[in-house]
PDB file of C-alpha atoms in Angstrom:
ATOM      1  CA  UNK Y   1      -2.605  25.833  -2.888  1.00 62.00           C
ATOM      2  CA  UNK Y   2      -1.363  29.720  -2.171  1.00 70.00           C
ATOM      3  CA  UNK Y   3      -2.352  31.490  -4.754  1.00 77.00           C
ATOM      4  CA  UNK Y   4      -3.695  31.948  -8.267  1.00 78.00           C
ATOM      5  CA  UNK Y   5      -2.828  34.737 -11.153  1.00 74.00           C
ATOM      6  CA  UNK Y   6      -3.657  34.767 -15.180  1.00 78.00           C
ATOM      7  CA  UNK Y   7      -1.003  36.601 -16.882  1.00 78.00           C
ATOM      8  CA  UNK Y   8      -1.245  38.879 -19.741  1.00 82.00           C
ATOM      9  CA  UNK Y   9      -0.939  35.534 -21.933  1.00 80.00           C
ATOM     10  CA  UNK Y  10      -3.783  33.969 -19.713  1.00 73.00           C
ATOM     11  CA  UNK Y  11      -1.827  31.387 -18.146  1.00 79.00           C
ATOM     12  CA  UNK Y  12      -2.814  30.140 -15.234  1.00 77.00           C
ATOM     13  CA  UNK Y  13      -0.637  30.429 -12.460  1.00 81.00           C
ATOM     14  CA  UNK Y  14      -1.173  27.803  -9.534  1.00 78.00           C
ATOM     15  CA  UNK Y  15       1.088  28.583  -6.289  1.00 75.00           C
ATOM     16  CA  UNK Y  16       1.377  26.204  -3.743  1.00 78.00           C
ATOM     17  CA  UNK Y  17       3.486  24.219  -0.998  1.00 80.00           C
ATOM     18  CA  UNK Y  18       6.643  23.118  -1.585  1.00 78.00           C
ATOM     19  CA  UNK Y  19       6.629  19.451  -1.353  1.00 77.00           C
ATOM     20  CA  UNK Y  20      10.146  17.655  -0.662  1.00 80.00           C
ATOM     21  CA  UNK Y  21       8.724  14.082  -2.498  1.00 89.00           C
ATOM     22  CA  UNK Y  22       5.886  11.900  -3.461  1.00 92.00           C
ATOM     23  CA  UNK Y  23       5.200   7.902  -1.877  1.00 94.00           C
ATOM     24  CA  UNK Y  24       6.911   6.206  -4.790  1.00 92.00           C
ATOM     25  CA  UNK Y  25      10.597   6.870  -3.683  1.00 91.00           C
ATOM     26  CA  UNK Y  26      10.048   5.390  -0.203  1.00 92.00           C
ATOM     27  CA  UNK Y  27       8.349   2.549  -1.089  1.00 93.00           C
ATOM     28  CA  UNK Y  28      11.262   1.509  -4.122  1.00 88.00           C
ATOM     29  CA  UNK Y  29      13.997   0.790  -1.247  1.00 82.00           C
ATOM     30  CA  UNK Y  30      11.542  -0.093   1.175  1.00 85.00           C
ATOM     31  CA  UNK Y  31       8.642  -0.899   3.746  1.00 89.00           C
ATOM     32  CA  UNK Y  32       7.658   1.596   6.090  1.00 93.00           C
ATOM     33  CA  UNK Y  33       7.362   1.330   9.248  1.00 93.00           C
ATOM     34  CA  UNK Y  34       3.948   0.692  10.494  1.00 93.00           C
ATOM     35  CA  UNK Y  35       3.689   4.516  12.936  1.00 94.00           C
ATOM     36  CA  UNK Y  36       4.987   6.125   9.008  1.00 95.00           C
ATOM     37  CA  UNK Y  37       1.746   4.206   7.179  1.00 96.00           C
ATOM     38  CA  UNK Y  38      -0.665   4.366  10.411  1.00 97.00           C
ATOM     39  CA  UNK Y  39       0.022   7.721   9.306  1.00 98.00           C
ATOM     40  CA  UNK Y  40       0.310   8.566   6.116  1.00 98.00           C
ATOM     41  CA  UNK Y  41      -3.852   5.782   5.452  1.00 98.00           C
ATOM     42  CA  UNK Y  42      -4.527   8.744   8.434  1.00 98.00           C
ATOM     43  CA  UNK Y  43      -4.037  11.613   6.044  1.00 98.00           C
ATOM     44  CA  UNK Y  44      -5.242   9.558   2.489  1.00 98.00           C
ATOM     45  CA  UNK Y  45      -8.547   8.501   4.244  1.00 98.00           C
ATOM     46  CA  UNK Y  46      -8.949  12.046   5.095  1.00 98.00           C
ATOM     47  CA  UNK Y  47      -7.898  13.491   1.845  1.00 97.00           C
ATOM     48  CA  UNK Y  48     -10.498  11.031   0.181  1.00 98.00           C
ATOM     49  CA  UNK Y  49     -12.873  11.704   3.024  1.00 98.00           C
ATOM     50  CA  UNK Y  50     -12.888  15.736   1.537  1.00 96.00           C
ATOM     51  CA  UNK Y  51     -12.796  14.582  -1.996  1.00 95.00           C
ATOM     52  CA  UNK Y  52     -15.903  12.484  -1.823  1.00 96.00           C
ATOM     53  CA  UNK Y  53     -17.864  14.348  -0.076  1.00 96.00           C
ATOM     54  CA  UNK Y  54     -17.483  17.195  -3.202  1.00 93.00           C
ATOM     55  CA  UNK Y  55     -18.734  14.545  -5.482  1.00 93.00           C
ATOM     56  CA  UNK Y  56     -15.349  13.869  -6.920  1.00 92.00           C
ATOM     57  CA  UNK Y  57     -13.421  10.751  -7.597  1.00 92.00           C
ATOM     58  CA  UNK Y  58      -9.669  11.087  -7.811  1.00 91.00           C
ATOM     59  CA  UNK Y  59      -9.326   8.218  -9.968  1.00 88.00           C
ATOM     60  CA  UNK Y  60      -5.542   8.001 -10.202  1.00 90.00           C
ATOM     61  CA  UNK Y  61      -4.781   7.282  -6.236  1.00 94.00           C
ATOM     62  CA  UNK Y  62      -0.761   6.127  -6.731  1.00 93.00           C
ATOM     63  CA  UNK Y  63       2.097   6.464  -4.355  1.00 94.00           C
ATOM     64  CA  UNK Y  64       3.693   9.089  -7.257  1.00 92.00           C
ATOM     65  CA  UNK Y  65       0.616  11.335  -7.020  1.00 93.00           C
ATOM     66  CA  UNK Y  66       1.062  10.947  -2.831  1.00 95.00           C
ATOM     67  CA  UNK Y  67       3.353  13.759  -2.060  1.00 95.00           C
ATOM     68  CA  UNK Y  68       5.619  14.551   1.469  1.00 94.00           C
ATOM     69  CA  UNK Y  69       6.740  17.139   2.721  1.00 92.00           C
ATOM     70  CA  UNK Y  70       9.445  17.095   5.945  1.00 90.00           C
ATOM     71  CA  UNK Y  71       7.037  16.829   8.252  1.00 92.00           C
ATOM     72  CA  UNK Y  72       5.880  14.187   7.108  1.00 92.00           C
ATOM     73  CA  UNK Y  73       2.670  15.856   5.421  1.00 93.00           C
ATOM     74  CA  UNK Y  74       0.959  14.662   2.885  1.00 95.00           C
ATOM     75  CA  UNK Y  75      -1.364  16.448  -0.717  1.00 93.00           C
ATOM     76  CA  UNK Y  76      -3.372  13.820  -2.594  1.00 92.00           C
ATOM     77  CA  UNK Y  77      -2.409  15.760  -6.405  1.00 86.00           C
ATOM     78  CA  UNK Y  78      -3.430  15.350  -9.894  1.00 76.00           C
ATOM     79  CA  UNK Y  79      -6.297  15.654 -10.954  1.00 65.00           C
ATOM     80  CA  UNK Y  80      -5.750  15.300 -14.268  1.00 59.00           C
ATOM     81  CA  UNK Y  81      -7.749  12.263 -14.402  1.00 55.00           C
ATOM     82  CA  UNK Y  82     -10.475  13.766 -11.902  1.00 50.00           C
ATOM     83  CA  UNK Y  83     -14.660  13.210 -12.139  1.00 54.00           C
ATOM     84  CA  UNK Y  84     -17.723  12.765 -11.040  1.00 48.00           C
ATOM     85  CA  UNK Y  85     -18.432  10.056 -13.143  1.00 51.00           C
ATOM     86  CA  UNK Y  86     -16.365   7.814 -15.109  1.00 49.00           C
ATOM     87  CA  UNK Y  87     -16.993   5.198 -17.970  1.00 47.00           C
ATOM     88  CA  UNK Y  88     -14.992   2.905 -20.282  1.00 44.00           C
ATOM     89  CA  UNK Y  89     -11.441   1.593 -20.202  1.00 39.00           C
ATOM     90  CA  UNK Y  90      -8.040   2.378 -18.053  1.00 45.00           C
ATOM     91  CA  UNK Y  91      -4.131   2.709 -18.313  1.00 40.00           C
ATOM     92  CA  UNK Y  92      -2.993  -0.279 -16.661  1.00 43.00           C
ATOM     93  CA  UNK Y  93      -2.242   0.099 -13.038  1.00 80.00           C
ATOM     94  CA  UNK Y  94      -1.069  -1.713  -9.806  1.00 90.00           C
ATOM     95  CA  UNK Y  95      -3.476   0.810  -7.760  1.00 93.00           C
ATOM     96  CA  UNK Y  96      -6.906   0.565 -10.831  1.00 90.00           C
ATOM     97  CA  UNK Y  97      -9.864  -1.078  -8.604  1.00 92.00           C
ATOM     98  CA  UNK Y  98     -11.149  -4.096 -10.733  1.00 90.00           C
ATOM     99  CA  UNK Y  99     -14.611  -2.641 -11.727  1.00 87.00           C
ATOM    100  CA  UNK Y 100     -12.257  -0.936 -14.205  1.00 84.00           C
ATOM    101  CA  UNK Y 101     -10.784  -4.038 -15.231  1.00 82.00           C
ATOM    102  CA  UNK Y 102     -13.801  -5.504 -15.752  1.00 79.00           C
ATOM    103  CA  UNK Y 103     -15.152  -2.262 -17.864  1.00 72.00           C
ATOM    104  CA  UNK Y 104     -18.116  -1.480 -15.858  1.00 67.00           C
ATOM    105  CA  UNK Y 105     -19.936   1.318 -17.603  1.00 62.00           C
ATOM    106  CA  UNK Y 106     -20.332   3.770 -14.493  1.00 76.00           C
ATOM    107  CA  UNK Y 107     -18.407   2.859 -10.814  1.00 83.00           C
ATOM    108  CA  UNK Y 108     -17.905   5.679  -8.338  1.00 91.00           C
ATOM    109  CA  UNK Y 109     -15.406   6.858  -5.308  1.00 95.00           C
ATOM    110  CA  UNK Y 110     -15.330   3.464  -4.073  1.00 96.00           C
ATOM    111  CA  UNK Y 111     -12.551   3.119  -6.806  1.00 95.00           C
ATOM    112  CA  UNK Y 112     -10.278   5.378  -4.804  1.00 96.00           C
ATOM    113  CA  UNK Y 113     -10.715   3.047  -1.659  1.00 98.00           C
ATOM    114  CA  UNK Y 114      -9.390   0.124  -3.049  1.00 97.00           C
ATOM    115  CA  UNK Y 115      -6.598   2.107  -4.704  1.00 96.00           C
ATOM    116  CA  UNK Y 116      -5.547   3.654  -1.322  1.00 98.00           C
ATOM    117  CA  UNK Y 117      -6.515   0.195  -0.033  1.00 98.00           C
ATOM    118  CA  UNK Y 118      -3.237  -1.714  -2.473  1.00 96.00           C
ATOM    119  CA  UNK Y 119      -1.304   1.492  -1.463  1.00 97.00           C
ATOM    120  CA  UNK Y 120      -1.033   1.207   1.862  1.00 97.00           C
ATOM    121  CA  UNK Y 121      -0.147  -3.001   1.439  1.00 96.00           C
ATOM    122  CA  UNK Y 122       2.715  -1.921  -0.419  1.00 95.00           C
ATOM    123  CA  UNK Y 123       3.881   0.601   2.872  1.00 96.00           C
ATOM    124  CA  UNK Y 124       3.355  -1.816   4.767  1.00 94.00           C
ATOM    125  CA  UNK Y 125       4.873  -4.773   2.253  1.00 92.00           C
ATOM    126  CA  UNK Y 126       8.033  -2.478   0.435  1.00 92.00           C
ATOM    127  CA  UNK Y 127       6.632  -3.782  -2.804  1.00 92.00           C
ATOM    128  CA  UNK Y 128       2.756  -3.373  -5.203  1.00 92.00           C
ATOM    129  CA  UNK Y 129       0.462  -6.006  -3.680  1.00 93.00           C
ATOM    130  CA  UNK Y 130      -0.802  -6.758  -7.120  1.00 92.00           C
ATOM    131  CA  UNK Y 131       2.101  -5.728  -9.735  1.00 90.00           C
ATOM    132  CA  UNK Y 132      -0.037  -7.380 -12.744  1.00 86.00           C
ATOM    133  CA  UNK Y 133       2.104  -7.064 -16.450  1.00 85.00           C
ATOM    134  CA  UNK Y 134      -1.504  -6.234 -17.883  1.00 82.00           C
ATOM    135  CA  UNK Y 135      -5.000  -6.745 -18.399  1.00 78.00           C
ATOM    136  CA  UNK Y 136      -5.269  -9.967 -17.503  1.00 86.00           C
ATOM    137  CA  UNK Y 137      -1.970 -11.146 -15.239  1.00 89.00           C
ATOM    138  CA  UNK Y 138      -3.617  -8.891 -12.649  1.00 89.00           C
ATOM    139  CA  UNK Y 139      -6.615 -10.009 -12.632  1.00 91.00           C
ATOM    140  CA  UNK Y 140      -4.922 -13.412 -12.091  1.00 93.00           C
ATOM    141  CA  UNK Y 141      -2.678 -11.733  -9.255  1.00 94.00           C
ATOM    142  CA  UNK Y 142      -5.985  -9.899  -7.475  1.00 94.00           C
ATOM    143  CA  UNK Y 143      -8.123 -13.412  -7.719  1.00 94.00           C
ATOM    144  CA  UNK Y 144      -5.330 -15.088  -5.818  1.00 92.00           C
ATOM    145  CA  UNK Y 145      -4.931 -13.816  -3.000  1.00 92.00           C
ATOM    146  CA  UNK Y 146      -9.287 -12.126  -2.904  1.00 93.00           C
ATOM    147  CA  UNK Y 147     -10.550 -15.366  -4.991  1.00 95.00           C
ATOM    148  CA  UNK Y 148     -12.723 -15.001  -7.330  1.00 94.00           C
ATOM    149  CA  UNK Y 149     -15.044 -12.058  -7.232  1.00 91.00           C
ATOM    150  CA  UNK Y 150     -19.078 -13.154  -6.923  1.00 90.00           C
ATOM    151  CA  UNK Y 151     -21.934 -13.390  -9.116  1.00 88.00           C
ATOM    152  CA  UNK Y 152     -23.523  -9.944  -8.433  1.00 86.00           C
ATOM    153  CA  UNK Y 153     -20.291  -8.215 -10.070  1.00 84.00           C
ATOM    154  CA  UNK Y 154     -19.939 -10.454 -12.732  1.00 87.00           C
ATOM    155  CA  UNK Y 155     -23.387  -9.328 -13.756  1.00 83.00           C
ATOM    156  CA  UNK Y 156     -22.263  -5.711 -14.151  1.00 81.00           C
ATOM    157  CA  UNK Y 157     -19.503  -6.776 -16.732  1.00 84.00           C
ATOM    158  CA  UNK Y 158     -20.267  -5.056 -19.960  1.00 77.00           C
ATOM    159  CA  UNK Y 159     -17.718  -6.905 -22.705  1.00 83.00           C
ATOM    160  CA  UNK Y 160     -18.443 -10.279 -23.226  1.00 87.00           C
ATOM    161  CA  UNK Y 161     -14.320 -10.809 -24.138  1.00 88.00           C
ATOM    162  CA  UNK Y 162     -14.020  -8.956 -20.278  1.00 87.00           C
ATOM    163  CA  UNK Y 163     -17.251 -12.069 -19.395  1.00 89.00           C
ATOM    164  CA  UNK Y 164     -15.331 -14.909 -20.888  1.00 91.00           C
ATOM    165  CA  UNK Y 165     -11.956 -14.733 -18.591  1.00 91.00           C
ATOM    166  CA  UNK Y 166     -13.525 -13.792 -15.781  1.00 91.00           C
ATOM    167  CA  UNK Y 167     -15.392 -17.607 -16.698  1.00 91.00           C
ATOM    168  CA  UNK Y 168     -12.375 -19.113 -17.540  1.00 93.00           C
ATOM    169  CA  UNK Y 169     -10.512 -18.727 -14.141  1.00 92.00           C
ATOM    170  CA  UNK Y 170     -10.067 -20.923 -11.799  1.00 92.00           C
ATOM    171  CA  UNK Y 171     -11.310 -21.536  -8.591  1.00 93.00           C
ATOM    172  CA  UNK Y 172      -9.382 -19.983  -6.252  1.00 93.00           C
ATOM    173  CA  UNK Y 173     -10.343 -19.117  -2.340  1.00 92.00           C
ATOM    174  CA  UNK Y 174     -10.297 -15.466  -0.545  1.00 91.00           C
ATOM    175  CA  UNK Y 175      -6.878 -15.189   0.932  1.00 87.00           C
ATOM    176  CA  UNK Y 176      -6.796 -14.111   5.023  1.00 86.00           C
ATOM    177  CA  UNK Y 177      -4.719 -10.188   4.774  1.00 88.00           C
ATOM    178  CA  UNK Y 178      -2.470 -11.364   7.135  1.00 84.00           C
ATOM    179  CA  UNK Y 179      -1.648 -14.358   5.094  1.00 81.00           C
ATOM    180  CA  UNK Y 180      -1.916 -11.856   2.387  1.00 81.00           C
ATOM    181  CA  UNK Y 181       0.581  -9.369   4.263  1.00 86.00           C
ATOM    182  CA  UNK Y 182       3.095 -11.169   6.299  1.00 80.00           C
ATOM    183  CA  UNK Y 183       3.889  -8.591   9.932  1.00 80.00           C
ATOM    184  CA  UNK Y 184       0.949  -6.824   9.729  1.00 83.00           C
ATOM    185  CA  UNK Y 185      -1.505  -6.196  12.959  1.00 90.00           C
ATOM    186  CA  UNK Y 186      -5.334  -7.658  13.658  1.00 92.00           C
ATOM    187  CA  UNK Y 187      -6.210  -3.613  13.148  1.00 95.00           C
ATOM    188  CA  UNK Y 188      -3.679  -3.137   9.699  1.00 96.00           C
ATOM    189  CA  UNK Y 189      -5.360  -6.338   8.318  1.00 94.00           C
ATOM    190  CA  UNK Y 190      -8.860  -6.133   9.058  1.00 96.00           C
ATOM    191  CA  UNK Y 191      -8.785  -1.882   7.094  1.00 97.00           C
ATOM    192  CA  UNK Y 192      -6.764  -3.176   4.252  1.00 97.00           C
ATOM    193  CA  UNK Y 193      -9.733  -6.267   4.344  1.00 96.00           C
ATOM    194  CA  UNK Y 194     -12.751  -3.676   4.044  1.00 97.00           C
ATOM    195  CA  UNK Y 195     -10.786  -1.472   1.647  1.00 98.00           C
ATOM    196  CA  UNK Y 196     -10.058  -4.779  -0.763  1.00 97.00           C
ATOM    197  CA  UNK Y 197     -13.774  -5.798  -1.654  1.00 96.00           C
ATOM    198  CA  UNK Y 198     -14.980  -6.496  -4.995  1.00 93.00           C
ATOM    199  CA  UNK Y 199     -17.828  -5.487  -4.553  1.00 92.00           C
ATOM    200  CA  UNK Y 200     -17.815  -1.443  -4.703  1.00 93.00           C
ATOM    201  CA  UNK Y 201     -20.993  -1.478  -2.087  1.00 94.00           C
ATOM    202  CA  UNK Y 202     -19.057  -3.419   0.764  1.00 96.00           C
ATOM    203  CA  UNK Y 203     -15.881  -1.876  -0.041  1.00 97.00           C
ATOM    204  CA  UNK Y 204     -15.219   0.758   2.771  1.00 98.00           C
ATOM    205  CA  UNK Y 205     -15.590   4.903   2.864  1.00 98.00           C
ATOM    206  CA  UNK Y 206     -13.383   6.895   3.274  1.00 98.00           C
ATOM    207  CA  UNK Y 207     -15.137   8.131   6.773  1.00 98.00           C
ATOM    208  CA  UNK Y 208     -15.735   5.130   8.138  1.00 98.00           C
ATOM    209  CA  UNK Y 209     -11.979   3.863   7.512  1.00 99.00           C
ATOM    210  CA  UNK Y 210     -11.457   7.245   9.159  1.00 98.00           C
ATOM    211  CA  UNK Y 211     -13.207   5.524  12.501  1.00 98.00           C
ATOM    212  CA  UNK Y 212     -11.782   2.595  12.056  1.00 98.00           C
ATOM    213  CA  UNK Y 213      -9.096   0.643  15.737  1.00 98.00           C
ATOM    214  CA  UNK Y 214      -5.912   1.072  13.227  1.00 98.00           C
ATOM    215  CA  UNK Y 215      -6.190   4.993  12.664  1.00 98.00           C
ATOM    216  CA  UNK Y 216      -8.137   5.387  15.945  1.00 98.00           C
ATOM    217  CA  UNK Y 217      -4.669   7.413  17.647  1.00 97.00           C
ATOM    218  CA  UNK Y 218      -5.550  10.129  14.329  1.00 97.00           C
ATOM    219  CA  UNK Y 219      -9.025   9.906  14.569  1.00 98.00           C
ATOM    220  CA  UNK Y 220     -10.764  13.634  15.232  1.00 97.00           C
ATOM    221  CA  UNK Y 221     -13.665  13.411  13.493  1.00 95.00           C
ATOM    222  CA  UNK Y 222     -14.150  17.763  14.752  1.00 97.00           C
ATOM    223  CA  UNK Y 223     -10.988  17.807  11.984  1.00 97.00           C
ATOM    224  CA  UNK Y 224     -11.694  15.870   9.296  1.00 97.00           C
ATOM    225  CA  UNK Y 225     -13.946  18.389   7.055  1.00 96.00           C
ATOM    226  CA  UNK Y 226     -16.998  17.934   4.233  1.00 96.00           C
ATOM    227  CA  UNK Y 227     -17.079  19.926   1.733  1.00 92.00           C
ATOM    228  CA  UNK Y 228     -20.165  22.864   1.868  1.00 89.00           C
ATOM    229  CA  UNK Y 229     -20.411  21.911  -2.167  1.00 86.00           C
ATOM    230  CA  UNK Y 230     -19.765  18.985  -4.346  1.00 85.00           C
ATOM    231  CA  UNK Y 231     -17.746  20.563  -7.208  1.00 73.00           C
ATOM    232  CA  UNK Y 232     -18.848  22.611 -10.641  1.00 69.00           C
ATOM    233  CA  UNK Y 233     -17.942  20.328 -13.738  1.00 60.00           C
ATOM    234  CA  UNK Y 234     -19.102  23.533 -15.472  1.00 62.00           C
ATOM    235  CA  UNK Y 235     -16.695  25.138 -14.117  1.00 60.00           C
ATOM    236  CA  UNK Y 236     -14.022  23.821 -15.872  1.00 58.00           C
ATOM    237  CA  UNK Y 237     -15.605  24.818 -18.841  1.00 57.00           C
ATOM    238  CA  UNK Y 238     -16.818  27.907 -18.164  1.00 58.00           C
ATOM    239  CA  UNK Y 239     -14.043  32.283 -18.703  1.00 64.00           C
ATOM    240  CA  UNK Y 240     -13.189  32.473 -15.379  1.00 61.00           C
ATOM    241  CA  UNK Y 241     -11.251  35.727 -13.260  1.00 62.00           C
ATOM    242  CA  UNK Y 242      -8.348  35.011 -11.464  1.00 59.00           C
ATOM    243  CA  UNK Y 243     -10.667  35.852  -8.329  1.00 63.00           C
ATOM    244  CA  UNK Y 244     -13.168  33.642  -8.935  1.00 63.00           C
ATOM    245  CA  UNK Y 245     -10.527  31.421 -10.542  1.00 58.00           C
ATOM    246  CA  UNK Y 246      -9.482  30.978  -6.536  1.00 57.00           C
ATOM    247  CA  UNK Y 247     -12.756  30.908  -5.286  1.00 60.00           C
ATOM    248  CA  UNK Y 248     -13.386  27.658  -7.286  1.00 59.00           C
ATOM    249  CA  UNK Y 249     -10.667  26.555  -6.065  1.00 57.00           C
TER     250      UNK Y 249
END
């Protein structure tokens, strides 16, 4: 953010850096070279580390919400669905975590890690990893590659309809990531495997992903900041001056 001000009519204007395009644009036509996928994923995970340390879940991470400038620097944007903790069901998305599709009552920041994993795979493949047509089709595609969800995950399903659907699915085994993403190197496959875990507790954190072998080229613990305090959600409802808004943002 470069600046923020409030007009006489009390409209809020936020001035940001110019970003030429988003990640969706290059992915429409081809997969990325591994060096670009590596650099972009590093920046995504660095951003998520900071966001999550502030107690914020982006909740709608996808290529169209990742902006790119002429230097290939990324910015995560569109926090319209962001929240500290989410409940309920979401619109259809190729990047939606299984705990959202299974209608868990509560879920955490690990939904962003799943989304980042889907984006990572798409950068390597040049197409969406789980291109579901609807709720059921999306989940069927996921289990074809990742196997059936473990019982501790199924136990958290709140919807009886969703539970019956899960129980009706055929038994599937988890595929090896290098088979799932042909041509990917072992380090990329190892990281992706940890990002795409059914169990959020087993899913790698953004901080640990930065410490992975795949991102070692860019990893610098002294330049991967965390928030100094958690975000105050009550401030969104407060009547703030422009100076107070600048401080809050």
